[in-house]
Amino acid sequence: YYFTARGARKGLSIEEVVEVAHANGSYVVVDAAAENPPKMKLRYYVERGADLVSYSGGKHIRGPNNSGLLAGRADLIKLAHLQSYPFSGVGRGSKMSRETIVGLVKALEIYLASDEEAEFKEWLHHVEYFVDELGSIPGVEAGITYQRIVETGEPMAPFCYLKLDEGVCGVSGRELVTRLQERDPKIHTLWEPRFLLGPGCEGMMALNPEYMLEGEHEVVVKAIKEILGV
């Protein structure tokens, strides 16, 4: 049974899925590609009986984007390995290079040693900066929202959302998103992110601070102000 963690918010819990699947002789494979942070999610599903769990090596672990991790039962992981190099299974054509493997291992070491609380505070500081700088512009509604941990509802990462009054700003939200992408350097935002803002996200955009380097939050604000003519 294929269990998608982020899509299970209104469905059965992982414990319930495992109980039903195992009672009927089925394995449970969890798609947890985007379930970090927090770091405890690297063990969470296996500890609750999942047979295999897949994680993206990119995203928050920040390893090579085409890498990943497979956790769970050793016997099933061995079967998965038979589908890849040096064997001739269906996964051979998607094998990772040695450089990619080394990059993922190093990224995982850095991730496991990171200070999650300090990182969250830094993200929140950047989001508050977005709200303070952009929310004071006439015609711009700005606020803070959170992507939440599926199972507990606790904040996982803060985001800044923006909604523009085109009649006041002279620019629509969709146009702002497009013009930010056309700049050098390109600035990518989230347009109408239903997973984050829910069904009422029409005309809204979100700024994600997770992967910004020092000073880049200021670059984003400057670019938005230039486009809005502030």
CSV table of N, CA and C in Angstrom, one decimal, residues 79-164:
chain,number,residue,atom,x,y,z
A,79,LEU,N,16.0,-6.0,-1.8
A,79,LEU,CA,15.2,-6.3,-3.0
A,79,LEU,C,15.2,-5.1,-3.9
A,80,ALA,N,15.1,-3.9,-3.3
A,80,ALA,CA,15.1,-2.6,-4.1
A,80,ALA,C,16.4,-2.5,-4.8
A,81,HIS,N,17.5,-2.8,-4.1
A,81,HIS,CA,18.9,-2.7,-4.7
A,81,HIS,C,19.0,-3.6,-5.9
A,82,LEU,N,18.4,-4.7,-5.9
A,82,LEU,CA,18.5,-5.6,-7.1
A,82,LEU,C,17.9,-5.0,-8.3
A,83,GLN,N,17.1,-3.9,-8.2
A,83,GLN,CA,16.6,-3.2,-9.3
A,83,GLN,C,17.5,-2.1,-9.9
A,84,SER,N,18.6,-2.0,-9.2
A,84,SER,CA,19.5,-0.9,-9.6
A,84,SER,C,20.9,-1.4,-9.9
A,85,TYR,N,21.9,-0.5,-10.2
A,85,TYR,CA,23.3,-0.9,-10.4
A,85,TYR,C,23.9,-1.6,-9.2
A,86,PRO,N,24.7,-2.6,-9.4
A,86,PRO,CA,25.2,-3.1,-10.7
A,86,PRO,C,24.4,-4.2,-11.4
A,87,PHE,N,23.1,-4.3,-10.9
A,87,PHE,CA,22.2,-5.3,-11.5
A,87,PHE,C,21.5,-4.7,-12.7
A,88,SER,N,20.6,-5.4,-13.3
A,88,SER,CA,20.0,-4.9,-14.6
A,88,SER,C,18.5,-4.8,-14.4
A,89,GLY,N,18.1,-4.3,-13.2
A,89,GLY,CA,16.7,-4.1,-12.9
A,89,GLY,C,16.2,-2.8,-13.5
A,90,VAL,N,14.9,-2.5,-13.3
A,90,VAL,CA,14.2,-1.3,-13.9
A,90,VAL,C,14.8,0.0,-13.4
A,91,GLY,N,15.5,0.0,-12.3
A,91,GLY,CA,16.1,1.3,-11.8
A,91,GLY,C,17.5,1.5,-12.2
A,92,ARG,N,18.1,0.7,-13.0
A,92,ARG,CA,19.5,0.9,-13.4
A,92,ARG,C,19.7,2.2,-14.2
A,93,GLY,N,18.7,2.5,-15.0
A,93,GLY,CA,18.8,3.7,-15.8
A,93,GLY,C,18.7,5.0,-14.9
A,94,SER,N,18.3,4.9,-13.7
A,94,SER,CA,18.1,6.0,-12.8
A,94,SER,C,19.1,6.0,-11.7
A,95,LYS,N,20.2,5.3,-11.9
A,95,LYS,CA,21.2,5.2,-10.8
A,95,LYS,C,21.9,6.5,-10.5
A,96,MET,N,22.3,6.7,-9.2
A,96,MET,CA,23.0,7.9,-8.8
A,96,MET,C,24.5,7.7,-9.1
A,97,SER,N,25.2,8.8,-9.4
A,97,SER,CA,26.7,8.7,-9.6
A,97,SER,C,27.3,8.6,-8.2
A,98,ARG,N,28.6,8.2,-8.2
A,98,ARG,CA,29.3,8.2,-6.9
A,98,ARG,C,29.4,9.6,-6.3
A,99,GLU,N,29.6,10.6,-7.1
A,99,GLU,CA,29.7,11.9,-6.6
A,99,GLU,C,28.3,12.4,-5.9
A,100,THR,N,27.2,11.9,-6.5
A,100,THR,CA,25.9,12.2,-5.9
A,100,THR,C,25.8,11.6,-4.6
A,101,ILE,N,26.2,10.3,-4.5
A,101,ILE,CA,26.1,9.6,-3.2
A,101,ILE,C,26.9,10.3,-2.2
A,102,VAL,N,28.2,10.6,-2.5
A,102,VAL,CA,29.0,11.3,-1.5
A,102,VAL,C,28.4,12.7,-1.1
A,103,GLY,N,27.8,13.4,-2.1
A,103,GLY,CA,27.2,14.7,-1.8
A,103,GLY,C,26.0,14.5,-0.8
A,104,LEU,N,25.2,13.4,-1.1
A,104,LEU,CA,24.0,13.2,-0.2
A,104,LEU,C,24.5,12.8,1.2
A,105,VAL,N,25.5,12.0,1.3
A,105,VAL,CA,26.0,11.6,2.7
A,105,VAL,C,26.4,12.8,3.5
A,106,LYS,N,27.2,13.6,2.8
A,106,LYS,CA,27.7,14.8,3.5
A,106,LYS,C,26.6,15.8,3.8
A,107,ALA,N,25.6,16.0,2.9
A,107,ALA,CA,24.5,16.8,3.2
A,107,ALA,C,23.7,16.3,4.4
A,108,LEU,N,23.5,15.0,4.5
A,108,LEU,CA,22.8,14.3,5.6
A,108,LEU,C,23.5,14.6,6.9
A,109,GLU,N,24.9,14.5,6.9
A,109,GLU,CA,25.6,14.7,8.1
A,109,GLU,C,25.4,16.1,8.6
A,110,ILE,N,25.5,17.1,7.7
A,110,ILE,CA,25.3,18.5,8.0
A,110,ILE,C,23.9,18.7,8.6
A,111,TYR,N,22.9,18.1,7.9
A,111,TYR,CA,21.5,18.3,8.3
A,111,TYR,C,21.3,17.7,9.7
A,112,LEU,N,21.8,16.6,10.0
A,112,LEU,CA,21.6,15.9,11.3
A,112,LEU,C,22.3,16.7,12.4
A,113,ALA,N,23.4,17.5,12.1
A,113,ALA,CA,24.1,18.3,13.1
A,113,ALA,C,23.5,19.7,13.2
A,114,SER,N,22.5,20.1,12.4
A,114,SER,CA,22.0,21.4,12.4
A,114,SER,C,21.2,21.7,13.6
A,115,ASP,N,21.0,23.0,14.0
A,115,ASP,CA,20.2,23.4,15.1
A,115,ASP,C,18.8,23.8,14.5
A,116,GLU,N,17.8,23.0,14.7
A,116,GLU,CA,16.5,23.2,14.1
A,116,GLU,C,15.8,24.4,14.7
A,117,GLU,N,16.0,24.6,16.0
A,117,GLU,CA,15.3,25.7,16.7
A,117,GLU,C,15.9,27.1,16.2
A,118,ALA,N,17.2,27.1,16.0
A,118,ALA,CA,17.9,28.4,15.5
A,118,ALA,C,17.5,28.6,14.1
A,119,GLU,N,17.4,27.6,13.3
A,119,GLU,CA,17.0,27.7,11.9
A,119,GLU,C,15.6,28.2,11.8
A,120,PHE,N,14.7,27.7,12.6
A,120,PHE,CA,13.3,28.2,12.5
A,120,PHE,C,13.2,29.7,12.9
A,121,LYS,N,14.0,30.1,13.9
A,121,LYS,CA,14.0,31.5,14.3
A,121,LYS,C,14.5,32.4,13.2
A,122,GLU,N,15.5,31.9,12.5
A,122,GLU,CA,16.0,32.7,11.4
A,122,GLU,C,15.0,32.9,10.3
A,123,TRP,N,14.3,31.8,9.9
A,123,TRP,CA,13.2,31.8,8.9
A,123,TRP,C,12.2,32.8,9.4
A,124,LEU,N,11.8,32.7,10.6
A,124,LEU,CA,10.7,33.6,11.1
A,124,LEU,C,11.1,35.0,11.1
A,125,HIS,N,12.4,35.3,11.4
A,125,HIS,CA,12.9,36.7,11.4
A,125,HIS,C,12.8,37.2,9.9
A,126,HIS,N,13.1,36.4,8.9
A,126,HIS,CA,13.1,36.8,7.5
A,126,HIS,C,11.6,37.1,7.1
A,127,VAL,N,10.7,36.2,7.6
A,127,VAL,CA,9.3,36.4,7.2
A,127,VAL,C,8.7,37.6,7.9
A,128,GLU,N,9.1,37.9,9.1
A,128,GLU,CA,8.6,39.1,9.8
A,128,GLU,C,9.2,40.4,9.1
A,129,TYR,N,10.4,40.3,8.5
A,129,TYR,CA,10.9,41.4,7.7
A,129,TYR,C,10.1,41.6,6.5
A,130,PHE,N,9.7,40.5,5.8
A,130,PHE,CA,8.8,40.6,4.6
A,130,PHE,C,7.5,41.3,5.0
A,131,VAL,N,6.9,40.9,6.1
A,131,VAL,CA,5.6,41.5,6.5
A,131,VAL,C,5.8,43.0,6.8
A,132,ASP,N,6.8,43.3,7.6
A,132,ASP,CA,7.0,44.7,8.0
A,132,ASP,C,7.3,45.6,6.8
A,133,GLU,N,8.1,45.1,5.8
A,133,GLU,CA,8.5,45.9,4.7
A,133,GLU,C,7.5,46.0,3.6
A,134,LEU,N,6.7,44.9,3.4
A,134,LEU,CA,5.8,44.9,2.3
A,134,LEU,C,4.4,45.2,2.7
A,135,GLY,N,4.0,44.9,4.0
A,135,GLY,CA,2.7,45.1,4.5
A,135,GLY,C,2.3,46.5,4.6
A,136,SER,N,3.3,47.4,4.7
A,136,SER,CA,3.0,48.8,4.8
A,136,SER,C,2.8,49.5,3.4
A,137,ILE,N,3.0,48.8,2.3
A,137,ILE,CA,2.8,49.4,1.0
A,137,ILE,C,1.3,49.4,0.7
A,138,PRO,N,0.7,50.6,0.3
A,138,PRO,CA,-0.7,50.7,0.0
A,138,PRO,C,-1.1,49.6,-1.0
A,139,GLY,N,-2.2,48.9,-0.7
A,139,GLY,CA,-2.7,47.9,-1.6
A,139,GLY,C,-2.1,46.5,-1.5
A,140,VAL,N,-1.2,46.4,-0.5
A,140,VAL,CA,-0.6,45.1,-0.3
A,140,VAL,C,-1.0,44.5,1.1
A,141,GLU,N,-1.6,43.4,1.1
A,141,GLU,CA,-1.9,42.6,2.3
A,141,GLU,C,-0.8,41.6,2.6
A,142,ALA,N,-0.2,41.6,3.7
A,142,ALA,CA,0.9,40.7,4.0
A,142,ALA,C,0.7,40.1,5.4
A,143,GLY,N,1.1,38.8,5.5
A,143,GLY,CA,0.9,38.2,6.8
A,143,GLY,C,1.8,36.9,6.9
A,144,ILE,N,1.7,36.3,8.0
A,144,ILE,CA,2.5,35.1,8.3
A,144,ILE,C,1.6,33.9,8.3
A,145,THR,N,2.0,32.8,7.7
A,145,THR,CA,1.3,31.5,7.8
A,145,THR,C,2.4,30.4,7.9
A,146,TYR,N,1.9,29.2,8.3
A,146,TYR,CA,2.9,28.1,8.6
A,146,TYR,C,2.5,26.9,7.8
A,147,GLN,N,3.5,26.2,7.2
A,147,GLN,CA,3.3,24.9,6.8
A,147,GLN,C,3.5,24.0,8.1
A,148,ARG,N,2.6,23.1,8.3
A,148,ARG,CA,2.5,22.4,9.5
A,148,ARG,C,2.8,20.9,9.4
A,149,ILE,N,3.3,20.3,10.4
A,149,ILE,CA,3.6,18.9,10.5
A,149,ILE,C,2.3,18.1,10.4
A,150,VAL,N,2.2,17.2,9.4
A,150,VAL,CA,0.9,16.5,9.2
A,150,VAL,C,0.3,15.9,10.4
A,151,GLU,N,1.1,15.2,11.2
A,151,GLU,CA,0.6,14.4,12.2
A,151,GLU,C,0.3,15.2,13.5
A,152,THR,N,1.0,16.2,13.8
A,152,THR,CA,0.8,17.0,15.0
A,152,THR,C,0.2,18.3,14.9
A,153,GLY,N,0.3,18.9,13.7
A,153,GLY,CA,-0.2,20.2,13.5
A,153,GLY,C,0.7,21.3,13.9
A,154,GLU,N,1.9,21.0,14.4
A,154,GLU,CA,2.9,21.9,14.9
A,154,GLU,C,3.5,22.6,13.7
A,155,PRO,N,3.9,23.9,13.9
A,155,PRO,CA,4.6,24.6,12.8
A,155,PRO,C,5.8,23.9,12.3
A,156,MET,N,5.9,23.8,11.0
A,156,MET,CA,7.1,23.2,10.3
A,156,MET,C,8.0,24.2,9.7
A,157,ALA,N,7.4,25.2,9.1
A,157,ALA,CA,8.2,26.3,8.5
A,157,ALA,C,7.2,27.5,8.3
A,158,PRO,N,7.7,28.7,8.5
A,158,PRO,CA,6.9,29.9,8.3
A,158,PRO,C,7.0,30.4,6.9
A,159,PHE,N,6.0,31.0,6.4
A,159,PHE,CA,5.9,31.6,5.1
A,159,PHE,C,5.3,33.0,5.2
A,160,CYS,N,5.6,33.9,4.3
A,160,CYS,CA,4.9,35.2,4.2
A,160,CYS,C,4.0,35.1,3.0
A,161,TYR,N,2.7,35.5,3.2
A,161,TYR,CA,1.8,35.5,2.1
A,161,TYR,C,1.5,36.9,1.7
A,162,LEU,N,1.2,37.2,0.5
A,162,LEU,CA,1.0,38.5,-0.1
A,162,LEU,C,-0.3,38.4,-0.9
A,163,LYS,N,-1.1,39.5,-0.9
A,163,LYS,CA,-2.2,39.6,-1.8
A,163,LYS,C,-2.3,41.1,-2.2
A,164,LEU,N,-2.3,41.3,-3.5
A,164,LEU,CA,-2.3,42.7,-4.0
A,164,LEU,C,-3.6,43.1,-4.5
